[in-house]
Coordinates of C-alpha atoms in Angstrom, one line a residue:
M1 CA -13.5 33.3 14.4
K2 CA -12.0 31.1 17.0
V3 CA -11.1 27.7 15.7
I4 CA -10.0 24.9 18.0
I5 CA -8.1 21.6 15.9
V6 CA -8.0 18.6 18.5
G7 CA -4.8 16.5 16.7
G8 CA -2.2 17.8 15.4
V9 CA 0.7 15.6 12.9
A10 CA -0.6 15.6 9.2
G11 CA -4.8 16.8 9.7
G12 CA -4.6 18.9 12.1
A13 CA -1.2 20.6 11.8
T14 CA -2.2 21.3 7.8
A15 CA -5.8 22.9 8.2
A16 CA -3.9 25.1 11.9
A17 CA -1.4 26.5 8.6
R18 CA -4.4 26.8 5.7
I19 CA -6.8 28.7 7.9
R20 CA -4.0 31.3 8.6
R21 CA -3.2 31.4 5.5
L22 CA -7.0 32.2 4.2
D23 CA -7.5 34.2 7.6
E24 CA -5.1 36.3 9.1
K25 CA -7.3 37.4 12.4
A26 CA -8.2 34.1 13.2
E27 CA -7.6 32.8 16.4
I28 CA -6.4 29.5 15.8
K29 CA -5.6 26.9 18.9
V30 CA -4.1 23.4 18.7
F31 CA -4.4 20.9 21.5
E32 CA -2.0 17.8 20.8
R33 CA -2.3 14.9 23.4
S34 CA 1.0 13.5 22.3
G35 CA 3.9 15.7 23.1
Y36 CA 5.0 16.3 19.6
V37 CA 2.8 18.6 17.2
S38 CA 4.1 17.8 14.0
Y39 CA 6.3 14.4 13.3
A40 CA 6.8 12.7 10.0
N41 CA 5.3 9.8 11.1
C42 CA 6.0 7.6 8.0
G43 CA 9.8 8.0 9.2
L44 CA 9.0 6.5 12.5
P45 CA 10.6 3.3 11.7
Y46 CA 13.5 4.8 9.7
Y47 CA 15.2 5.6 12.8
I48 CA 14.9 3.0 15.0
G49 CA 16.8 1.3 12.0
D50 CA 19.3 4.2 12.1
V51 CA 18.5 5.5 8.7
I52 CA 17.5 8.3 10.0
T53 CA 19.7 9.4 12.6
D54 CA 19.0 12.5 14.6
P55 CA 15.3 12.3 16.9
E56 CA 15.3 15.9 15.5
D57 CA 15.1 15.2 12.2
L58 CA 11.4 13.2 12.7
T59 CA 10.0 16.7 14.3
L60 CA 8.6 19.0 11.4
Q61 CA 7.6 21.6 13.7
T62 CA 7.6 22.9 17.1
P63 CA 5.0 24.3 18.8
E64 CA 7.6 27.7 19.1
S65 CA 8.4 27.3 15.3
F66 CA 4.5 27.0 14.6
F67 CA 3.7 30.4 16.8
R68 CA 6.5 32.3 15.1
R69 CA 5.4 31.7 11.8
F70 CA 1.6 31.1 11.7
R71 CA 0.5 33.0 15.0
V72 CA -1.1 29.2 16.0
D73 CA -1.6 28.7 19.7
M74 CA -0.1 24.9 19.7
K75 CA -0.3 23.1 22.8
T76 CA 1.0 19.9 23.7
R77 CA 0.4 16.9 26.6
H78 CA -3.1 18.8 26.1
E79 CA -6.1 16.0 25.7
V80 CA -9.7 17.3 25.3
I81 CA -11.8 14.7 27.0
D82 CA -15.3 15.7 25.7
I83 CA -17.1 18.0 23.4
N84 CA -21.0 19.9 24.0
P85 CA -22.1 20.8 20.9
S86 CA -24.6 23.1 22.1
A87 CA -22.7 24.8 23.9
K88 CA -20.0 25.0 21.4
T89 CA -17.1 24.1 24.4
L90 CA -14.5 21.7 25.1
L91 CA -13.4 19.8 28.3
V92 CA -9.7 19.9 28.0
K93 CA -7.5 18.3 30.3
N94 CA -3.7 19.7 30.8
L95 CA -2.1 15.8 31.1
E96 CA 1.5 18.0 32.5
N97 CA -0.6 18.9 36.0
G98 CA -3.6 17.5 35.8
N99 CA -5.9 20.4 35.4
I100 CA -8.9 20.4 33.5
F101 CA -10.5 23.6 32.1
S102 CA -13.4 24.5 29.4
E103 CA -12.5 25.9 25.9
N104 CA -14.9 27.9 23.8
Y105 CA -14.8 27.7 20.2
D106 CA -16.9 28.6 16.8
K107 CA -15.4 26.0 14.3
L108 CA -13.8 22.3 15.9
I109 CA -12.1 20.2 13.8
L110 CA -11.5 16.9 14.7
A111 CA -7.9 15.4 13.8
P112 CA -7.4 12.5 16.4
G113 CA -6.0 10.0 13.8
A114 CA -6.0 6.3 14.6
K115 CA -4.7 4.1 17.4
P116 CA -3.0 1.0 17.1
A117 CA -5.3 -2.2 17.3
V118 CA -4.2 -4.4 20.7
P119 CA -5.8 -7.5 20.5
P120 CA -7.4 -9.1 24.1
I121 CA -5.3 -11.6 24.1
P122 CA -3.2 -13.3 26.8
G123 CA 0.4 -11.2 28.0
V124 CA -0.2 -8.6 25.4
N125 CA 0.6 -5.8 27.7
S126 CA 4.2 -7.4 28.4
G127 CA 6.7 -4.7 28.6
R128 CA 8.8 -6.5 25.4
I129 CA 5.8 -5.5 23.8
F130 CA 5.4 -2.6 21.3
T131 CA 3.0 -0.5 18.7
L132 CA 4.6 2.3 17.0
R133 CA 2.2 5.1 15.9
T134 CA 3.6 8.0 17.7
V135 CA 6.9 9.6 18.5
E136 CA 7.4 8.2 21.7
D137 CA 6.6 4.8 20.5
T138 CA 9.4 5.1 18.2
F139 CA 11.7 5.8 20.9
K140 CA 10.7 3.4 23.6
I141 CA 11.5 1.1 21.0
K142 CA 14.9 2.9 20.0
D143 CA 15.7 2.7 24.0
F144 CA 14.8 -1.4 24.5
V145 CA 17.3 -1.7 21.6
N146 CA 19.9 0.5 22.9
S147 CA 19.9 -1.0 25.9
E148 CA 18.8 -4.3 26.0
K149 CA 20.5 -5.6 22.5
P150 CA 18.3 -7.9 21.6
K151 CA 19.3 -10.6 18.8
S152 CA 15.9 -11.7 17.5
A153 CA 12.5 -9.9 17.5
V154 CA 8.7 -11.3 16.0
I155 CA 6.4 -8.6 13.7
I156 CA 2.8 -9.5 14.1
G157 CA 1.4 -7.7 10.9
G158 CA 2.5 -7.8 7.9
G159 CA 1.2 -4.2 6.7
F160 CA 3.0 -1.3 5.8
I161 CA 4.3 -0.3 9.1
G162 CA 4.5 -4.1 9.7
V163 CA 6.9 -4.8 6.7
E164 CA 9.3 -1.1 7.3
L165 CA 9.7 -1.8 10.4
A166 CA 10.8 -5.7 9.9
E167 CA 13.4 -4.4 7.5
N168 CA 14.9 -1.4 10.0
L169 CA 15.2 -4.6 12.9
S170 CA 16.7 -7.0 10.1
A171 CA 19.4 -4.1 9.2
L172 CA 20.5 -3.8 13.2
G173 CA 21.5 -7.7 12.5
I174 CA 18.3 -8.9 14.9
E175 CA 16.9 -11.8 13.5
T176 CA 13.6 -11.0 12.4
T177 CA 10.3 -12.9 11.1
I178 CA 6.8 -11.5 10.4
V179 CA 3.8 -13.5 11.7
E180 CA 0.5 -12.5 9.2
G181 CA -3.1 -14.0 9.9
A182 CA -3.6 -13.6 5.5
S183 CA -1.7 -15.4 3.7
Q184 CA 0.1 -12.7 2.2
L185 CA 1.6 -9.2 3.2
L186 CA 0.6 -5.9 2.1
S187 CA -3.6 -6.2 1.8
P188 CA -3.4 -3.5 -1.3
F189 CA -1.3 -5.9 -3.5
D190 CA -3.0 -9.6 -5.7
S191 CA -0.9 -12.5 -4.1
D192 CA 0.5 -13.3 -7.2
M193 CA 2.1 -9.9 -7.3
A194 CA 2.8 -10.2 -3.3
A195 CA 4.8 -13.2 -4.5
F196 CA 8.0 -11.0 -5.4
I197 CA 7.6 -9.2 -2.2
H198 CA 7.5 -11.8 -0.4
S199 CA 10.6 -13.3 -2.8
E200 CA 12.5 -10.0 -1.6
I201 CA 11.5 -9.7 2.4
R202 CA 12.8 -14.0 2.5
R203 CA 15.6 -12.9 0.5
N204 CA 17.1 -10.4 3.0
K205 CA 16.4 -12.9 5.9
I206 CA 13.7 -12.4 7.1
N207 CA 11.6 -15.0 8.1
L208 CA 7.6 -15.2 7.3
L209 CA 5.0 -17.3 8.7
L210 CA 2.0 -16.2 6.9
G211 CA -1.4 -17.5 7.3
S212 CA -0.3 -17.8 11.2
S213 CA -2.5 -16.6 14.7
V214 CA -1.6 -15.1 17.4
E215 CA -3.3 -16.8 20.6
G216 CA -1.0 -15.2 23.2
F217 CA 2.1 -14.2 24.7
S218 CA 4.3 -15.8 27.7
E219 CA 7.7 -14.2 29.2
T220 CA 10.0 -16.8 29.6
G221 CA 13.9 -17.2 29.4
G222 CA 14.5 -13.1 29.3
G223 CA 12.5 -13.2 26.7
I224 CA 8.7 -14.1 25.3
D225 CA 7.3 -17.0 23.2
V226 CA 4.7 -16.0 20.6
L227 CA 1.8 -18.3 21.2
L228 CA 0.7 -19.5 17.5
K229 CA -2.5 -22.3 17.5
G230 CA 0.0 -25.3 17.1
G231 CA 3.1 -23.8 17.5
K232 CA 5.1 -21.0 19.1
I233 CA 7.8 -18.2 18.6
H234 CA 10.7 -17.3 21.3
A235 CA 11.9 -13.9 20.6
D236 CA 13.6 -11.0 22.5
M237 CA 11.0 -8.6 21.7
V238 CA 7.3 -8.0 20.0
A239 CA 6.0 -5.5 17.8
L240 CA 2.2 -5.2 17.6
A241 CA 1.7 -3.5 13.5
I242 CA -1.8 -5.6 12.8
G243 CA -3.2 -2.3 11.6
V244 CA -5.2 0.6 13.2
S245 CA -8.7 1.9 14.3
P246 CA -10.4 5.4 13.7
E247 CA -10.1 7.4 17.2
N248 CA -13.3 7.9 17.9
S249 CA -14.2 8.4 22.0
L250 CA -14.8 12.1 21.1
A251 CA -16.8 12.0 18.3
K252 CA -19.2 9.6 20.3
K253 CA -19.5 11.7 23.0
A254 CA -20.2 14.4 20.9
G255 CA -22.9 12.5 18.9
L256 CA -21.1 12.0 15.5
K257 CA -22.3 9.8 13.1
T258 CA -20.1 7.1 12.3
G259 CA -19.7 4.7 10.4
I260 CA -16.8 1.5 9.2
R261 CA -15.6 0.8 12.7
G262 CA -16.7 3.7 14.6
S263 CA -15.3 6.1 11.6
I264 CA -16.7 9.4 11.6
I265 CA -18.8 9.5 8.9
V266 CA -18.4 13.5 7.2
N267 CA -19.6 15.1 3.6
E268 CA -17.1 15.9 0.1
K269 CA -17.1 19.7 2.6
M270 CA -15.3 17.4 5.5
E271 CA -18.3 18.5 7.7
T272 CA -19.6 15.7 10.4
S273 CA -23.4 14.7 11.2
V274 CA -22.9 18.0 13.9
P275 CA -22.6 21.6 12.9
N276 CA -19.8 23.7 13.1
I277 CA -17.5 20.5 13.5
Y278 CA -15.2 18.8 11.0
A279 CA -13.0 15.6 11.5
V280 CA -10.3 15.0 8.7
G281 CA -7.3 12.0 8.6
D282 CA -7.6 8.6 10.0
A283 CA -10.4 8.8 11.9
V284 CA -12.8 9.3 9.3
Q285 CA -14.6 7.6 6.5
V286 CA -14.7 8.5 2.7
K287 CA -15.3 7.9 -0.5
N288 CA -13.1 5.0 -2.3
F289 CA -13.2 7.2 -5.7
V290 CA -13.5 4.3 -8.1
T291 CA -16.2 2.3 -6.3
G292 CA -17.8 4.8 -4.7
E293 CA -18.2 2.1 -1.9
D294 CA -17.5 4.0 1.8
A295 CA -13.3 3.0 2.8
L296 CA -11.3 3.6 5.6
I297 CA -8.1 4.8 4.0
S298 CA -5.3 6.1 6.5
L299 CA -2.6 7.6 4.7
A300 CA -0.8 11.1 4.8
G301 CA -1.7 12.2 1.7
P302 CA -5.2 12.0 1.8
A303 CA -5.2 13.5 5.4
N304 CA -3.3 16.5 4.5
K305 CA -6.1 17.5 1.4
Q306 CA -9.0 16.8 3.7
A307 CA -7.8 19.2 6.3
R308 CA -7.4 22.1 3.4
I309 CA -10.4 21.2 2.3
A310 CA -12.1 22.0 5.4
A311 CA -9.9 24.7 6.4
D312 CA -11.0 26.0 3.3
N313 CA -15.0 25.7 3.9
I314 CA -13.8 26.8 7.2
C315 CA -13.0 29.9 5.7
K316 CA -15.9 30.2 2.9
I317 CA -13.6 29.2 0.3
K318 CA -15.6 28.0 -2.6
N319 CA -16.2 24.6 -4.6
S320 CA -13.8 23.1 -2.3
V321 CA -14.8 19.6 -1.9
Y322 CA -13.1 16.1 -1.3
K323 CA -14.0 13.7 -4.0
G324 CA -12.7 10.4 -2.3
S325 CA -9.5 8.7 -2.5
L326 CA -7.2 5.9 -4.8
G327 CA -5.3 4.9 -1.8
S328 CA -1.6 5.4 -3.7
S329 CA 0.8 4.0 -2.0
V330 CA 4.4 3.1 -2.2
I331 CA 6.5 1.0 -0.4
K332 CA 10.5 0.4 -0.1
I333 CA 11.4 -3.1 1.0
F334 CA 14.9 -3.6 0.9
S335 CA 16.2 -2.8 -2.7
L336 CA 12.3 -3.8 -3.7
T337 CA 9.6 -1.1 -4.5
A338 CA 6.1 -1.6 -4.6
A339 CA 3.3 0.8 -5.1
S340 CA -0.6 0.3 -6.1
T341 CA -3.2 2.8 -6.9
G342 CA -7.1 2.7 -6.8
I343 CA -8.4 -0.9 -6.7
N344 CA -6.9 -4.8 -7.0
E345 CA -8.6 -8.2 -7.5
K346 CA -10.3 -8.9 -4.2
T347 CA -12.3 -4.9 -3.8
A348 CA -12.7 -5.4 -7.4
K349 CA -15.2 -8.6 -6.9
A350 CA -16.2 -7.4 -4.0
A351 CA -17.5 -4.4 -6.0
G352 CA -19.2 -6.6 -8.2
I353 CA -16.9 -5.4 -11.0
D354 CA -16.6 -7.2 -14.6
F355 CA -12.6 -6.8 -14.6
D356 CA -10.0 -8.1 -16.6
K357 CA -6.2 -7.4 -15.9
V358 CA -2.8 -7.3 -18.2
I359 CA 0.6 -7.8 -16.5
L360 CA 3.8 -7.6 -18.1
S361 CA 7.8 -7.0 -17.1
P362 CA 9.0 -3.7 -19.3
M363 CA 12.1 -2.4 -18.3
S364 CA 13.0 0.4 -16.4
H365 CA 14.7 2.2 -19.3
A366 CA 15.8 1.8 -22.6
G367 CA 17.0 -2.1 -22.4
Y368 CA 20.7 -1.1 -24.4
Y369 CA 21.4 1.1 -22.3
P370 CA 23.5 0.3 -18.8
G371 CA 21.9 -0.6 -15.3
G372 CA 18.0 -1.1 -16.7
K373 CA 16.2 -3.5 -14.2
V374 CA 12.8 -5.2 -15.0
M375 CA 9.5 -4.8 -13.8
T376 CA 6.6 -6.5 -13.2
M377 CA 3.2 -4.3 -14.0
K378 CA -0.7 -5.7 -13.1
V379 CA -3.2 -3.2 -15.0
L380 CA -7.2 -3.9 -13.9
F381 CA -10.0 -2.4 -16.2
E382 CA -13.4 -2.7 -16.3
K383 CA -14.3 -5.4 -19.4
K384 CA -17.4 -3.1 -21.1
T385 CA -16.0 0.2 -20.9
F386 CA -12.7 -0.1 -20.3
R387 CA -12.7 2.3 -17.5
L388 CA -9.2 2.2 -15.2
L389 CA -9.3 0.7 -12.3
G390 CA -6.5 0.4 -10.7
A391 CA -2.6 -1.0 -10.9
Q392 CA 0.2 -2.9 -9.0
I393 CA 4.2 -1.9 -10.0
I394 CA 7.0 -3.9 -8.3
G395 CA 10.3 -3.4 -9.7
Y396 CA 13.9 -1.7 -8.1
E397 CA 13.6 1.7 -11.0
G398 CA 10.8 4.0 -12.1
V399 CA 8.2 2.1 -10.3
D400 CA 6.8 5.3 -8.1
K401 CA 7.2 7.5 -11.8
R402 CA 4.7 5.0 -13.4
I403 CA 2.3 4.5 -10.7
D404 CA 1.9 7.8 -10.0
V405 CA 0.9 8.7 -14.1
I406 CA -1.7 5.3 -13.4
A407 CA -2.8 7.0 -10.6
T408 CA -3.5 10.4 -12.4
A409 CA -5.0 8.9 -15.3
I410 CA -7.5 7.0 -13.0
K411 CA -8.5 10.4 -11.2
A412 CA -9.0 12.3 -15.0
K413 CA -11.4 9.4 -16.0
M414 CA -9.1 8.2 -18.9
K415 CA -10.2 4.4 -20.3
A416 CA -7.1 2.0 -19.8
T417 CA -6.7 1.9 -23.8
E418 CA -5.8 5.9 -23.4
L419 CA -2.7 4.8 -21.7
K420 CA -1.1 3.9 -24.7
E421 CA -1.6 8.1 -26.1
L422 CA 0.2 9.5 -23.4
D423 CA 3.1 11.8 -24.4
L424 CA 6.1 10.6 -21.7
S425 CA 8.9 11.4 -21.0
Y426 CA 12.1 9.8 -22.7
A427 CA 15.5 9.7 -22.4
P428 CA 17.3 6.0 -22.5
P429 CA 18.9 6.2 -19.3
Y430 CA 14.7 7.2 -17.7
S431 CA 12.4 5.9 -20.0
S432 CA 12.3 3.6 -23.5
A433 CA 10.0 5.1 -26.3
K434 CA 7.3 2.6 -25.6
D435 CA 7.3 3.7 -21.5
P436 CA 5.6 1.0 -19.3
V437 CA 2.3 2.6 -19.2
N438 CA 2.2 3.1 -22.9
M439 CA 3.1 -1.1 -23.0
A440 CA 0.2 -1.5 -20.6
G441 CA -1.8 0.3 -22.9
F442 CA -1.0 -1.0 -26.1
M443 CA -1.9 -4.7 -24.6
I444 CA -5.2 -3.3 -23.3
D445 CA -5.9 -1.9 -27.3
N446 CA -5.3 -5.3 -28.2
I447 CA -7.9 -6.8 -26.1
A448 CA -9.8 -4.5 -27.0
N449 CA -10.1 -4.7 -30.7
G450 CA -9.1 -8.6 -30.5
T451 CA -5.9 -9.0 -31.4
L452 CA -4.9 -10.4 -27.9
K453 CA -6.4 -13.0 -25.4
Q454 CA -4.9 -14.1 -22.5
W455 CA -4.9 -16.9 -20.2
F456 CA -3.9 -16.7 -16.2
I457 CA -2.8 -19.4 -13.4
P458 CA -5.6 -20.5 -12.7
D459 CA -6.7 -21.6 -16.0
L460 CA -3.8 -24.0 -16.0
E461 CA -5.9 -26.4 -13.5
K462 CA -9.1 -25.9 -15.8
L463 CA -7.6 -26.6 -19.3
P464 CA -8.8 -29.4 -21.3
K465 CA -5.3 -31.2 -22.1
T466 CA -6.3 -33.4 -24.9
A467 CA -8.4 -31.0 -26.4
C468 CA -5.9 -28.4 -26.5
T469 CA -2.2 -27.4 -27.3
L470 CA 0.5 -25.9 -24.9
L471 CA 3.3 -24.2 -26.1
D472 CA 6.1 -23.2 -24.8
T473 CA 8.1 -20.5 -27.4
R474 CA 11.1 -20.1 -25.0
T475 CA 14.5 -21.5 -26.1
V476 CA 15.7 -24.6 -25.7
K477 CA 18.2 -23.6 -22.9
E478 CA 15.5 -21.6 -21.0
F479 CA 12.9 -24.5 -21.6
E480 CA 15.1 -26.8 -20.1
R481 CA 16.4 -24.6 -17.0
G482 CA 12.2 -24.5 -15.8
H483 CA 8.7 -25.4 -17.4
I484 CA 5.2 -26.3 -17.0
E485 CA 4.5 -30.2 -17.2
G486 CA 2.7 -30.9 -20.5
F487 CA 4.0 -27.7 -22.8
K488 CA 5.4 -28.6 -26.2
N489 CA 8.7 -26.6 -26.8
I490 CA 8.9 -24.7 -29.8
P491 CA 11.2 -21.3 -30.0
V492 CA 9.2 -18.2 -31.4
D493 CA 11.8 -17.7 -34.0
E494 CA 11.3 -21.7 -35.4
L495 CA 7.9 -21.3 -35.5
R496 CA 6.6 -20.6 -38.5
E497 CA 8.9 -23.4 -39.9
R498 CA 7.2 -25.8 -37.1
L499 CA 3.8 -25.4 -37.2
S500 CA 3.1 -29.0 -38.6
E501 CA 4.0 -30.2 -34.7
I502 CA 0.7 -28.3 -33.6
E503 CA -2.2 -30.2 -34.4
P504 CA -5.1 -28.0 -36.7
G505 CA -8.2 -27.1 -35.4
K506 CA -7.7 -27.3 -31.0
P507 CA -6.3 -23.5 -29.6
V508 CA -3.2 -23.3 -28.5
Y509 CA -2.4 -22.0 -25.2
V510 CA 1.3 -19.9 -25.4
I511 CA 4.0 -19.2 -22.5
C512 CA 7.2 -17.4 -22.7
Q513 CA 9.2 -16.1 -20.2
S514 CA 7.7 -13.0 -19.9
G515 CA 4.7 -12.6 -22.6
L516 CA 6.4 -10.9 -24.8
R517 CA 7.3 -13.6 -27.5
S518 CA 4.0 -16.2 -27.2
Y519 CA 2.3 -12.8 -28.4
I520 CA 4.4 -12.9 -31.4
A521 CA 3.5 -16.5 -31.2
S522 CA 0.0 -15.9 -31.1
R523 CA -0.2 -14.0 -33.6
I524 CA 2.0 -16.1 -35.8
L525 CA -0.7 -19.0 -34.8
E526 CA -3.4 -16.4 -35.5
G527 CA -2.3 -15.0 -38.8
N528 CA -2.1 -18.8 -39.7
G529 CA -5.6 -20.3 -38.6
F530 CA -5.1 -21.2 -35.3
T531 CA -6.7 -19.6 -31.8
A532 CA -4.0 -18.6 -29.4
Y533 CA -4.5 -17.6 -26.0
N534 CA -1.2 -15.7 -24.2
F535 CA -0.1 -16.6 -20.7
A536 CA -0.1 -13.1 -18.8
G537 CA 3.3 -12.4 -16.8
G538 CA 5.4 -15.5 -18.7
F539 CA 7.1 -18.0 -17.2
R540 CA 9.2 -15.8 -14.8
F541 CA 5.3 -15.0 -13.1
Y542 CA 4.5 -17.9 -13.3
D543 CA 7.6 -19.3 -11.4
T544 CA 7.7 -16.7 -8.7
V545 CA 3.9 -17.1 -7.7
M546 CA 3.9 -21.1 -7.7
N547 CA 7.2 -21.1 -5.0
D548 CA 5.8 -19.0 -2.9
K549 CA 2.5 -20.6 -2.6
S550 CA 4.7 -24.0 -2.1
L551 CA 6.8 -22.0 0.2
I552 CA 3.7 -20.4 2.3
E553 CA 2.1 -23.9 2.4
S554 CA 5.4 -25.7 3.8
S555 CA 6.4 -23.2 6.6
F556 CA 6.5 -23.4 10.3
P557 CA 4.2 -27.0 10.4
C558 CA 2.1 -26.7 13.3
G559 CA 3.2 -28.3 16.9
M560 CA 7.4 -27.2 15.7
D561 CA 8.7 -25.2 18.0
K562 CA 11.1 -22.4 16.0

């Protein structure tokens, strides 16, 4: 059996190694357009920022090392330019000498990945504008930084690559601005959770221009102007990080069926619509595990799994299928860690799912053990069934651990209420006896049995102020440092003795700093004949979200140069 793989990195290299482990006799060739067949794509921004200092650390395997271990013929700087499915042949161009030759196959795996989106706007071809997708892109940016010593940079796009690149350029002492067309960074997060990310980025002196669209570029004064709607920013360099699109030119030539944004349609065995051709990685359309809807999820983890499954099916391993992706992800943002899994509110609404949520602020480990840090958790679930839908966690320690537990729970199709039953490890330096994941489960269980009723930020404007009581249960000093207009302050520990100050017959909307004291207060109130609603997330959450909203609305007035 002869297997040809188009593209290396996560998908192609993984498939090649797996096929060899399953079939010692197969002839395996990989054609990779770039000069590197297997490299740490996710580590590229950190080389630019000098976190990774040796360029060889970016290269996971060389053609020589791959051949020694797996006897796979790796051909870098070779581009497959055409496919003839009926003849089962390829046309391949050697990019070093320009020679074109034909290659036959029994099985073909397409792992072409995705290409950076480059908008068709004036000035986009400037030598001061970069994209970051390959090792060559990384070296190009690094060489520019080392030779030109830029003092300022603009990142267009606030996705994972954009945020990581901004952090690393800023670490080099370059004044950095992120321009994002949406009203928030990092779309897997809801806007309220993104507020914590924005705060950390601003705290580290990166300028944020959200809701700003780029209309063009103009080289001027030894630098480049980024032309925005109603204004402009001058910088020494620009990086485009506005997303990627599936690399589908070969798929189109071969007549493969395509889907979202031209992605390659595959079945659960990673087979395309054409016999003997498989596809994996960023170029393929997959199923969202939670909604069951078609999706594009460009992450290394899914690409590796898909490659293994394609290899299994080529080698006739039974029951090897891809069941969809949760899109689990994590990112370092200076001192902060932000992670998500499953779907967010926007996706749930688009899918027509009737959902609810809990927001909590647990400590990363036992409060009595030194060094604990608060994290913010948001867990979504379906109202009637309590099906677990997704989670977002932002904090400083233990975030990745908790998001992985919830991702596992979603994959296992656990109910959100069952999070309370998970038997998770505990020692004071690492967790609490009631782990944050358990705490989320307790809260959801309280909603299920009626002991917790919630209200949220959007409800504030709708509350009938004259027909309800607004109650802040923090201490007097906390209340004086900042509170929501119209709220009456009764500390929770004084509430039982001061119930006469609360008008009977009216619902009570309660808030505290994190949501815990206000929950205790709501139980006191309910036990004394009142109807009480607890604010999800607490004043800390409210204050962060509202401050962020104010800063977004006031940033970069139209018509002003920066």
